[in-house]
Amino acid sequence: MVVTESIRIERTKHSRISQVDFANLPFGKIYTDHMFMADYRDGEWKNSRVVPYGHISISPATPAIHYGQAIFEGMKAMKSPTGDVLVFRPADNWMRLNVSGERICMPPVPEELFMEGLSTLISLDQNWVPKDEGSSLYIRPFLFSADEYIGIRPSENFTFMIILSPVGPYYSTPVKVKIETQFTRAAEGGTGYAKAGGNYGAALYPAKLAQDEGYHQLLWTDGKTHQYIEESGTMNVMFVVDDTLITPALSDSILAGITRDSVLKLARKWGMRVEERKVSVTEIMEAAGSGRLREAFGAGTAATIAHIELIGFEGKDYYLPAIAERKFANRVYEELEGIKRGTRPDPFGWITKM
Ligand code: COI
């Protein structure tokens, strides 16, 4: 592992690792001993540092709080049977961070800063990477504006950070989703393709209404006609109808998921018919009604491969086949987990050892 000399390191004096029950990890509630930070000031990235994990001090006038000038990423690291820490596709997350940043007027984070910040942090906190199947180290890089100015304009100062969280599954059971045809997550020309904090905040209320009805999540539809399925907010969505893997084509209202891309690459490698195109609600509900919808699942870093148990539409719940029968989703889950953990070959070069 390369540790850049320019990254200042301040180690914690009180590790919290002995307090963690690694056999029962929740998602996103436990953080490791350290975090990475860097500041963008006067047009340059400076003051890269790894410091003890803890609260940060920001101006109450920072536009990140008022106007949502903030973006984030999600990645995972796992421990191989030989004890190496393996990170899944970090360069793809770095690139997507900068795609998101451009959309809301943020400076690019240089690849070196991202990668060396990550590897320095992970090397300090490597004992926090869980070993057990089903658990992993969730990596959350994020970038937010840090001006002290409440006028509306792109900021000039920013903070980039990475925090790490040992996690268990995001969804501990197959998910119940409801097709949303009233509210909109993302509109054409909007920020739906960016991993911008505001997209997630704006989706909370419609998702909460669905959760009050017993669903876990929504299946968002397009903002114009509500006739086409887009994504699920916490994950992209995929369907197996007969023998074909179908998923909504990327657009400016859908996040370009890295797990989505990985699933499509594996499916094509295995010779499966794959269609990335507009997917209408009618088509999926007809396939569900006639038994041709054999599988449906979400694909995301946090969610991994999340089987969809049922789809709610217009007041009716459509149950999908038993999870044990879902050949493709089960196979792709096993394959991805194996690649991430270093127990299966990595033909696409997705793994970075840190
Ligand atoms: C991720 O999968 O990394 C995300 O950012 C989704 C979020 C729901 C945790």
mmCIF file of C-alpha atoms and ligand atoms in Angstrom:
data_model
loop_
_atom_site.group_PDB
_atom_site.id
_atom_site.type_symbol
_atom_site.label_atom_id
_atom_site.label_comp_id
_atom_site.label_asym_id
_atom_site.label_seq_id
_atom_site.Cartn_x
_atom_site.Cartn_y
_atom_site.Cartn_z
ATOM 1 C CA MET A 1 0.000 0.000 0.000
ATOM 2 C CA VAL A 2 1.210 3.499 -0.889
ATOM 3 C CA VAL A 3 0.938 5.999 1.922
ATOM 4 C CA THR A 4 1.475 9.541 0.674
ATOM 5 C CA GLU A 5 3.840 11.542 2.823
ATOM 6 C CA SER A 6 1.729 14.620 2.358
ATOM 7 C CA ILE A 7 -1.191 13.078 4.261
ATOM 8 C CA ARG A 8 -0.873 14.072 7.900
ATOM 9 C CA ILE A 9 -1.898 11.295 10.258
ATOM 10 C CA GLU A 10 -3.214 11.776 13.760
ATOM 11 C CA ARG A 11 -3.980 8.455 15.370
ATOM 12 C CA THR A 12 -6.722 7.963 17.902
ATOM 13 C CA LYS A 13 -5.595 7.363 21.471
ATOM 14 C CA HIS A 14 -8.728 5.365 22.268
ATOM 15 C CA SER A 15 -9.720 2.745 19.706
ATOM 16 C CA ARG A 16 -13.387 1.750 19.941
ATOM 17 C CA ILE A 17 -12.968 -1.543 18.078
ATOM 18 C CA SER A 18 -13.282 -3.746 21.165
ATOM 19 C CA GLN A 19 -16.832 -2.403 21.701
ATOM 20 C CA VAL A 20 -18.045 -3.650 18.306
ATOM 21 C CA ASP A 21 -20.021 -6.883 17.925
ATOM 22 C CA PHE A 22 -18.819 -7.922 14.473
ATOM 23 C CA ALA A 23 -21.267 -10.851 14.425
ATOM 24 C CA ASN A 24 -24.265 -8.486 14.564
ATOM 25 C CA LEU A 25 -23.470 -5.437 12.497
ATOM 26 C CA PRO A 26 -26.279 -3.022 11.655
ATOM 27 C CA PHE A 27 -26.046 -0.903 8.501
ATOM 28 C CA GLY A 28 -24.494 2.538 8.846
ATOM 29 C CA LYS A 29 -24.471 3.065 12.612
ATOM 30 C CA ILE A 30 -20.918 2.185 13.583
ATOM 31 C CA TYR A 31 -17.870 4.105 12.375
ATOM 32 C CA THR A 32 -14.203 3.197 12.488
ATOM 33 C CA ASP A 33 -11.521 4.961 14.511
ATOM 34 C CA HIS A 34 -10.388 7.418 11.822
ATOM 35 C CA MET A 35 -11.620 9.549 8.946
ATOM 36 C CA PHE A 36 -9.976 11.278 5.986
ATOM 37 C CA MET A 37 -10.379 14.996 5.270
ATOM 38 C CA ALA A 38 -9.025 17.465 2.707
ATOM 39 C CA ASP A 39 -9.879 21.123 2.079
ATOM 40 C CA TYR A 40 -10.319 22.954 -1.194
ATOM 41 C CA ARG A 41 -9.131 26.538 -0.664
ATOM 42 C CA ASP A 42 -7.938 29.193 -3.152
ATOM 43 C CA GLY A 43 -8.454 26.806 -6.061
ATOM 44 C CA GLU A 44 -6.298 24.011 -4.588
ATOM 45 C CA TRP A 45 -6.697 20.858 -2.547
ATOM 46 C CA LYS A 46 -4.747 21.146 0.711
ATOM 47 C CA ASN A 47 -4.384 19.875 4.233
ATOM 48 C CA SER A 48 -4.998 16.165 3.524
ATOM 49 C CA ARG A 49 -5.244 14.424 6.836
ATOM 50 C CA VAL A 50 -6.415 11.315 8.609
ATOM 51 C CA VAL A 51 -7.740 12.187 12.036
ATOM 52 C CA PRO A 52 -9.707 10.411 14.774
ATOM 53 C CA TYR A 53 -13.339 9.917 13.719
ATOM 54 C CA GLY A 54 -15.528 12.508 15.346
ATOM 55 C CA HIS A 55 -17.755 15.535 14.939
ATOM 56 C CA ILE A 56 -16.602 18.275 12.596
ATOM 57 C CA SER A 57 -16.948 22.003 12.880
ATOM 58 C CA ILE A 58 -18.627 23.903 10.035
ATOM 59 C CA SER A 59 -19.999 27.397 9.611
ATOM 60 C CA PRO A 60 -23.762 27.653 10.186
ATOM 61 C CA ALA A 61 -23.801 29.609 6.907
ATOM 62 C CA THR A 62 -22.329 26.794 4.824
ATOM 63 C CA PRO A 63 -24.325 26.315 1.582
ATOM 64 C CA ALA A 64 -24.161 22.530 1.980
ATOM 65 C CA ILE A 65 -26.686 22.861 4.815
ATOM 66 C CA HIS A 66 -28.861 25.533 3.225
ATOM 67 C CA TYR A 67 -28.833 24.613 -0.458
ATOM 68 C CA GLY A 68 -27.691 21.002 -0.547
ATOM 69 C CA GLN A 69 -24.415 21.572 -2.362
ATOM 70 C CA ALA A 70 -23.225 18.135 -1.275
ATOM 71 C CA ILE A 71 -22.544 14.837 -3.022
ATOM 72 C CA PHE A 72 -21.471 11.394 -1.886
ATOM 73 C CA GLU A 73 -20.398 7.929 -2.969
ATOM 74 C CA GLY A 74 -20.738 4.432 -1.588
ATOM 75 C CA MET A 75 -18.161 1.649 -1.955
ATOM 76 C CA LYS A 76 -17.320 -1.579 -0.209
ATOM 77 C CA ALA A 77 -14.181 -3.317 1.029
ATOM 78 C CA MET A 78 -13.956 -6.921 2.149
ATOM 79 C CA LYS A 79 -11.306 -9.079 3.722
ATOM 80 C CA SER A 80 -9.994 -11.983 1.646
ATOM 81 C CA PRO A 81 -9.386 -15.389 3.262
ATOM 82 C CA THR A 82 -5.663 -14.516 3.321
ATOM 83 C CA GLY A 83 -6.337 -11.247 5.170
ATOM 84 C CA ASP A 84 -5.941 -8.778 2.287
ATOM 85 C CA VAL A 85 -8.300 -5.789 2.180
ATOM 86 C CA LEU A 86 -10.003 -5.728 -1.230
ATOM 87 C CA VAL A 87 -11.900 -2.674 -2.473
ATOM 88 C CA PHE A 88 -14.479 -3.095 -5.239
ATOM 89 C CA ARG A 89 -14.165 -0.754 -8.247
ATOM 90 C CA PRO A 90 -12.938 2.357 -6.383
ATOM 91 C CA ALA A 91 -11.834 4.140 -9.573
ATOM 92 C CA ASP A 92 -15.404 3.945 -10.885
ATOM 93 C CA ASN A 93 -16.698 5.609 -7.730
ATOM 94 C CA TRP A 94 -14.028 8.285 -8.016
ATOM 95 C CA MET A 95 -15.140 9.021 -11.591
ATOM 96 C CA ARG A 96 -18.808 9.119 -10.652
ATOM 97 C CA LEU A 97 -18.095 11.464 -7.739
ATOM 98 C CA ASN A 98 -16.678 13.944 -10.212
ATOM 99 C CA VAL A 99 -19.587 13.502 -12.633
ATOM 100 C CA SER A 100 -21.941 14.356 -9.750
ATOM 101 C CA GLY A 101 -19.723 17.248 -8.664
ATOM 102 C CA GLU A 102 -19.704 18.879 -12.070
ATOM 103 C CA ARG A 103 -23.513 18.968 -12.069
ATOM 104 C CA ILE A 104 -23.634 21.006 -8.884
ATOM 105 C CA CYS A 105 -20.588 23.185 -9.456
ATOM 106 C CA MET A 106 -17.958 21.455 -7.361
ATOM 107 C CA PRO A 107 -14.266 21.110 -8.178
ATOM 108 C CA PRO A 108 -13.046 17.653 -9.210
ATOM 109 C CA VAL A 109 -11.388 15.556 -6.539
ATOM 110 C CA PRO A 110 -8.067 14.376 -8.054
ATOM 111 C CA GLU A 111 -7.749 10.610 -8.423
ATOM 112 C CA GLU A 112 -4.572 10.579 -6.337
ATOM 113 C CA LEU A 113 -6.223 12.430 -3.456
ATOM 114 C CA PHE A 114 -9.205 10.067 -3.528
ATOM 115 C CA MET A 115 -7.150 6.868 -3.784
ATOM 116 C CA GLU A 116 -4.382 7.794 -1.400
ATOM 117 C CA GLY A 117 -6.786 9.217 1.130
ATOM 118 C CA LEU A 118 -8.726 5.964 0.927
ATOM 119 C CA SER A 119 -5.724 3.651 1.135
ATOM 120 C CA THR A 120 -4.159 5.576 4.032
ATOM 121 C CA LEU A 121 -7.417 5.498 5.950
ATOM 122 C CA ILE A 122 -8.049 1.832 5.235
ATOM 123 C CA SER A 123 -4.531 0.857 6.208
ATOM 124 C CA LEU A 124 -4.980 2.522 9.617
ATOM 125 C CA ASP A 125 -8.409 0.958 10.165
ATOM 126 C CA GLN A 126 -7.822 -2.398 8.448
ATOM 127 C CA ASN A 127 -8.762 -4.366 11.575
ATOM 128 C CA TRP A 128 -12.262 -2.936 11.200
ATOM 129 C CA VAL A 129 -12.873 -4.719 7.890
ATOM 130 C CA PRO A 130 -15.323 -7.506 8.764
ATOM 131 C CA LYS A 131 -14.405 -11.087 7.855
ATOM 132 C CA ASP A 132 -17.803 -12.782 7.996
ATOM 133 C CA GLU A 133 -19.898 -13.467 4.925
ATOM 134 C CA GLY A 134 -22.707 -10.943 4.553
ATOM 135 C CA SER A 135 -20.721 -8.177 6.210
ATOM 136 C CA SER A 136 -18.280 -5.669 4.740
ATOM 137 C CA LEU A 137 -16.689 -2.285 5.261
ATOM 138 C CA TYR A 138 -18.947 0.374 3.736
ATOM 139 C CA ILE A 139 -16.927 3.334 2.498
ATOM 140 C CA ARG A 140 -18.611 6.722 2.288
ATOM 141 C CA PRO A 141 -16.642 9.436 0.437
ATOM 142 C CA PHE A 142 -18.421 12.804 0.352
ATOM 143 C CA LEU A 143 -17.828 16.362 -0.752
ATOM 144 C CA PHE A 144 -19.606 19.461 0.462
ATOM 145 C CA SER A 145 -19.400 23.212 0.048
ATOM 146 C CA ALA A 146 -17.737 25.073 2.904
ATOM 147 C CA ASP A 147 -18.143 28.793 2.207
ATOM 148 C CA GLU A 148 -19.443 31.095 4.901
ATOM 149 C CA TYR A 149 -21.969 32.782 2.619
ATOM 150 C CA ILE A 150 -25.713 32.368 2.282
ATOM 151 C CA GLY A 151 -26.123 34.089 -1.065
ATOM 152 C CA ILE A 152 -26.927 31.731 -3.918
ATOM 153 C CA ARG A 153 -23.799 31.035 -5.939
ATOM 154 C CA PRO A 154 -21.423 28.098 -6.349
ATOM 155 C CA SER A 155 -19.081 27.894 -3.363
ATOM 156 C CA GLU A 156 -15.375 28.545 -3.547
ATOM 157 C CA ASN A 157 -14.407 26.369 -0.591
ATOM 158 C CA PHE A 158 -15.111 22.672 -0.166
ATOM 159 C CA THR A 159 -14.351 19.772 2.153
ATOM 160 C CA PHE A 160 -13.797 16.220 0.955
ATOM 161 C CA MET A 161 -14.084 13.421 3.502
ATOM 162 C CA ILE A 162 -14.128 9.638 3.710
ATOM 163 C CA ILE A 163 -15.668 7.747 6.601
ATOM 164 C CA LEU A 164 -15.805 3.972 7.051
ATOM 165 C CA SER A 165 -18.503 1.820 8.563
ATOM 166 C CA PRO A 166 -18.431 -1.939 9.180
ATOM 167 C CA VAL A 167 -21.875 -3.093 8.048
ATOM 168 C CA GLY A 168 -24.237 -6.002 7.811
ATOM 169 C CA PRO A 169 -26.900 -6.197 5.084
ATOM 170 C CA TYR A 170 -28.825 -3.023 4.175
ATOM 171 C CA TYR A 171 -31.987 -5.074 3.646
ATOM 172 C CA SER A 172 -32.163 -8.070 5.917
ATOM 173 C CA THR A 173 -35.189 -9.572 4.136
ATOM 174 C CA PRO A 174 -36.400 -9.633 0.500
ATOM 175 C CA VAL A 175 -37.877 -6.222 -0.271
ATOM 176 C CA LYS A 176 -41.442 -5.152 -0.844
ATOM 177 C CA VAL A 177 -41.607 -2.287 -3.320
ATOM 178 C CA LYS A 178 -44.425 -0.054 -4.494
ATOM 179 C CA ILE A 179 -44.597 1.526 -7.930
ATOM 180 C CA GLU A 180 -44.795 5.296 -7.407
ATOM 181 C CA THR A 181 -46.967 7.072 -9.933
ATOM 182 C CA GLN A 182 -47.668 10.377 -8.192
ATOM 183 C CA PHE A 183 -44.442 11.771 -6.749
ATOM 184 C CA THR A 184 -41.277 12.283 -8.783
ATOM 185 C CA ARG A 185 -37.696 11.499 -7.742
ATOM 186 C CA ALA A 186 -35.964 13.031 -10.730
ATOM 187 C CA ALA A 187 -37.012 14.975 -13.793
ATOM 188 C CA GLU A 188 -35.499 15.147 -17.268
ATOM 189 C CA GLY A 189 -32.693 17.680 -17.118
ATOM 190 C CA GLY A 190 -32.499 17.430 -13.322
ATOM 191 C CA THR A 191 -29.937 15.880 -10.997
ATOM 192 C CA GLY A 192 -31.240 12.297 -10.842
ATOM 193 C CA TYR A 193 -28.050 10.838 -12.333
ATOM 194 C CA ALA A 194 -25.899 12.617 -9.744
ATOM 195 C CA LYS A 195 -25.327 11.191 -6.283
ATOM 196 C CA ALA A 196 -26.431 14.480 -4.790
ATOM 197 C CA GLY A 197 -27.652 14.533 -1.203
ATOM 198 C CA GLY A 198 -30.746 16.521 -2.189
ATOM 199 C CA ASN A 199 -32.048 13.686 -4.375
ATOM 200 C CA TYR A 200 -32.241 11.463 -1.322
ATOM 201 C CA GLY A 201 -33.759 14.085 0.975
ATOM 202 C CA ALA A 202 -36.494 14.813 -1.556
ATOM 203 C CA ALA A 203 -37.363 11.121 -1.819
ATOM 204 C CA LEU A 204 -37.915 10.623 1.913
ATOM 205 C CA TYR A 205 -41.536 11.719 2.106
ATOM 206 C CA PRO A 206 -42.981 9.553 -0.710
ATOM 207 C CA ALA A 207 -40.882 6.610 0.556
ATOM 208 C CA LYS A 208 -42.224 7.169 4.075
ATOM 209 C CA LEU A 209 -45.819 7.063 2.808
ATOM 210 C CA ALA A 210 -45.060 3.709 1.165
ATOM 211 C CA GLN A 211 -43.296 2.486 4.325
ATOM 212 C CA ASP A 212 -46.408 3.384 6.329
ATOM 213 C CA GLU A 213 -48.285 0.981 4.025
ATOM 214 C CA GLY A 214 -45.773 -1.804 4.731
ATOM 215 C CA TYR A 215 -43.414 -1.467 1.758
ATOM 216 C CA HIS A 216 -39.660 -1.068 2.123
ATOM 217 C CA GLN A 217 -39.081 1.151 -0.874
ATOM 218 C CA LEU A 218 -40.538 2.685 -3.993
ATOM 219 C CA LEU A 219 -40.005 1.824 -7.606
ATOM 220 C CA TRP A 220 -39.758 5.304 -9.045
ATOM 221 C CA THR A 221 -41.238 6.046 -12.448
ATOM 222 C CA ASP A 222 -40.332 8.794 -14.917
ATOM 223 C CA GLY A 223 -41.350 12.292 -13.871
ATOM 224 C CA LYS A 224 -43.210 13.102 -17.099
ATOM 225 C CA THR A 225 -45.631 10.218 -17.679
ATOM 226 C CA HIS A 226 -45.093 7.880 -14.704
ATOM 227 C CA GLN A 227 -45.345 5.042 -17.222
ATOM 228 C CA TYR A 228 -41.733 3.907 -17.196
ATOM 229 C CA ILE A 229 -39.790 2.394 -14.313
ATOM 230 C CA GLU A 230 -36.564 4.192 -13.414
ATOM 231 C CA GLU A 231 -34.848 3.037 -10.190
ATOM 232 C CA SER A 232 -35.546 2.395 -6.571
ATOM 233 C CA GLY A 233 -33.740 5.278 -4.894
ATOM 234 C CA THR A 234 -31.493 3.030 -2.816
ATOM 235 C CA MET A 235 -30.623 0.831 -5.798
ATOM 236 C CA ASN A 236 -31.101 0.255 -9.529
ATOM 237 C CA VAL A 237 -33.718 -2.273 -10.501
ATOM 238 C CA MET A 238 -33.599 -5.328 -12.768
ATOM 239 C CA PHE A 239 -36.139 -7.873 -13.973
ATOM 240 C CA VAL A 240 -35.892 -11.333 -15.480
ATOM 241 C CA VAL A 241 -38.812 -11.824 -17.835
ATOM 242 C CA ASP A 242 -38.765 -15.322 -19.364
ATOM 243 C CA ASP A 243 -35.004 -15.678 -19.885
ATOM 244 C CA THR A 244 -34.140 -12.040 -20.521
ATOM 245 C CA LEU A 245 -32.525 -9.647 -18.072
ATOM 246 C CA ILE A 246 -34.207 -6.265 -18.477
ATOM 247 C CA THR A 247 -33.271 -2.985 -16.827
ATOM 248 C CA PRO A 248 -34.102 0.673 -17.483
ATOM 249 C CA ALA A 249 -31.507 2.287 -19.774
ATOM 250 C CA LEU A 250 -29.451 5.002 -18.088
ATOM 251 C CA SER A 251 -30.685 8.547 -18.495
ATOM 252 C CA ASP A 252 -30.256 11.856 -16.712
ATOM 253 C CA SER A 253 -32.812 10.748 -14.131
ATOM 254 C CA ILE A 254 -31.202 7.403 -13.212
ATOM 255 C CA LEU A 255 -28.030 6.824 -11.189
ATOM 256 C CA ALA A 256 -25.344 4.952 -13.147
ATOM 257 C CA GLY A 257 -24.957 2.241 -10.530
ATOM 258 C CA ILE A 258 -21.637 0.423 -10.355
ATOM 259 C CA THR A 259 -23.332 -2.736 -9.103
ATOM 260 C CA ARG A 260 -25.810 -2.340 -11.994
ATOM 261 C CA ASP A 261 -22.920 -2.219 -14.451
ATOM 262 C CA SER A 262 -21.226 -5.218 -12.796
ATOM 263 C CA VAL A 263 -24.398 -7.319 -13.012
ATOM 264 C CA LEU A 264 -24.859 -6.457 -16.697
ATOM 265 C CA LYS A 265 -21.236 -7.318 -17.500
ATOM 266 C CA LEU A 266 -21.507 -10.700 -15.764
ATOM 267 C CA ALA A 267 -24.855 -11.489 -17.424
ATOM 268 C CA ARG A 268 -23.425 -10.731 -20.868
ATOM 269 C CA LYS A 269 -20.314 -12.789 -20.096
ATOM 270 C CA TRP A 270 -22.570 -15.717 -19.181
ATOM 271 C CA GLY A 271 -24.378 -15.396 -22.522
ATOM 272 C CA MET A 272 -27.657 -14.168 -21.112
ATOM 273 C CA ARG A 273 -29.881 -11.966 -23.244
ATOM 274 C CA VAL A 274 -29.711 -8.445 -21.752
ATOM 275 C CA GLU A 275 -31.904 -5.480 -22.618
ATOM 276 C CA GLU A 276 -31.188 -1.942 -21.405
ATOM 277 C CA ARG A 277 -34.142 0.104 -22.569
ATOM 278 C CA LYS A 278 -37.279 1.874 -21.437
ATOM 279 C CA VAL A 279 -39.217 -0.516 -19.213
ATOM 280 C CA SER A 280 -42.893 0.226 -18.933
ATOM 281 C CA VAL A 281 -44.920 -0.364 -15.795
ATOM 282 C CA THR A 282 -47.576 -2.085 -17.933
ATOM 283 C CA GLU A 283 -45.077 -4.565 -19.329
ATOM 284 C CA ILE A 284 -43.762 -5.523 -15.895
ATOM 285 C CA MET A 285 -47.186 -5.782 -14.311
ATOM 286 C CA GLU A 286 -48.450 -7.922 -17.204
ATOM 287 C CA ALA A 287 -45.410 -10.175 -16.861
ATOM 288 C CA ALA A 288 -46.020 -10.372 -13.092
ATOM 289 C CA GLY A 289 -49.695 -11.228 -13.654
ATOM 290 C CA SER A 290 -48.962 -13.947 -16.221
ATOM 291 C CA GLY A 291 -46.083 -15.593 -14.320
ATOM 292 C CA ARG A 292 -43.452 -14.503 -16.889
ATOM 293 C CA LEU A 293 -41.752 -12.197 -14.373
ATOM 294 C CA ARG A 294 -39.398 -14.771 -12.910
ATOM 295 C CA GLU A 295 -37.154 -12.441 -10.934
ATOM 296 C CA ALA A 296 -36.911 -8.843 -9.832
ATOM 297 C CA PHE A 297 -34.119 -7.408 -7.762
ATOM 298 C CA GLY A 298 -32.376 -4.241 -6.767
ATOM 299 C CA ALA A 299 -28.666 -3.740 -7.436
ATOM 300 C CA GLY A 300 -26.613 -1.320 -5.370
ATOM 301 C CA THR A 301 -23.476 -1.034 -3.282
ATOM 302 C CA ALA A 302 -25.299 -0.953 0.034
ATOM 303 C CA ALA A 303 -28.202 -3.145 -1.087
ATOM 304 C CA THR A 304 -25.933 -5.602 -3.011
ATOM 305 C CA ILE A 305 -28.423 -7.860 -4.839
ATOM 306 C CA ALA A 306 -31.741 -7.337 -3.071
ATOM 307 C CA HIS A 307 -34.460 -9.772 -4.097
ATOM 308 C CA ILE A 308 -37.845 -8.139 -4.591
ATOM 309 C CA GLU A 309 -40.502 -10.205 -2.879
ATOM 310 C CA LEU A 310 -43.520 -8.319 -4.153
ATOM 311 C CA ILE A 311 -44.478 -5.305 -6.209
ATOM 312 C CA GLY A 312 -47.408 -3.122 -5.159
ATOM 313 C CA PHE A 313 -49.305 -1.389 -7.944
ATOM 314 C CA GLU A 314 -52.672 0.361 -7.895
ATOM 315 C CA GLY A 315 -53.636 -1.106 -4.533
ATOM 316 C CA LYS A 316 -52.723 -4.703 -5.360
ATOM 317 C CA ASP A 317 -49.613 -6.675 -4.365
ATOM 318 C CA TYR A 318 -48.070 -8.953 -6.972
ATOM 319 C CA TYR A 319 -45.969 -11.724 -5.397
ATOM 320 C CA LEU A 320 -42.944 -12.992 -7.287
ATOM 321 C CA PRO A 321 -41.580 -16.563 -7.413
ATOM 322 C CA ALA A 322 -39.852 -18.030 -4.344
ATOM 323 C CA ILE A 323 -36.336 -16.711 -3.722
ATOM 324 C CA ALA A 324 -34.809 -20.193 -4.049
ATOM 325 C CA GLU A 325 -36.068 -20.327 -7.661
ATOM 326 C CA ARG A 326 -34.341 -17.084 -8.661
ATOM 327 C CA LYS A 327 -31.477 -18.614 -10.602
ATOM 328 C CA PHE A 328 -29.924 -15.492 -12.054
ATOM 329 C CA ALA A 329 -30.084 -13.182 -9.019
ATOM 330 C CA ASN A 330 -28.754 -15.920 -6.722
ATOM 331 C CA ARG A 331 -25.931 -16.758 -9.132
ATOM 332 C CA VAL A 332 -24.921 -13.139 -9.698
ATOM 333 C CA TYR A 333 -25.022 -12.431 -5.946
ATOM 334 C CA GLU A 334 -22.695 -15.373 -5.246
ATOM 335 C CA GLU A 335 -20.375 -14.410 -8.075
ATOM 336 C CA LEU A 336 -20.124 -10.768 -7.010
ATOM 337 C CA GLU A 337 -19.581 -11.682 -3.367
ATOM 338 C CA GLY A 338 -16.875 -14.133 -4.425
ATOM 339 C CA ILE A 339 -15.118 -11.549 -6.606
ATOM 340 C CA LYS A 340 -15.308 -8.943 -3.841
ATOM 341 C CA ARG A 341 -13.919 -11.360 -1.276
ATOM 342 C CA GLY A 342 -11.212 -12.711 -3.572
ATOM 343 C CA THR A 343 -12.578 -16.264 -3.548
ATOM 344 C CA ARG A 344 -13.549 -16.183 -7.239
ATOM 345 C CA PRO A 345 -11.573 -14.972 -10.268
ATOM 346 C CA ASP A 346 -11.783 -11.258 -11.100
ATOM 347 C CA PRO A 347 -11.941 -11.273 -14.922
ATOM 348 C CA PHE A 348 -12.813 -7.586 -15.242
ATOM 349 C CA GLY A 349 -10.092 -6.289 -12.895
ATOM 350 C CA TRP A 350 -12.608 -4.851 -10.413
ATOM 351 C CA ILE A 351 -10.593 -5.425 -7.260
ATOM 352 C CA THR A 352 -7.982 -3.068 -5.805
ATOM 353 C CA LYS A 353 -5.918 -4.475 -2.964
ATOM 354 C CA MET A 354 -5.321 -1.869 -0.248
HETATM 355 C C1 COI B 1 -25.087 2.982 -1.786
HETATM 356 O O1 COI B 1 -25.568 1.929 -2.196
HETATM 357 O O2 COI B 1 -23.875 3.099 -1.579
HETATM 358 C C2 COI B 1 -25.913 4.144 -1.538
HETATM 359 O O3 COI B 1 -25.399 5.219 -1.475
HETATM 360 C C3 COI B 1 -27.352 3.975 -1.290
HETATM 361 C C4 COI B 1 -27.789 4.439 0.043
HETATM 362 C C5 COI B 1 -29.182 4.034 0.178
HETATM 363 C C6 COI B 1 -27.043 3.871 1.188
#
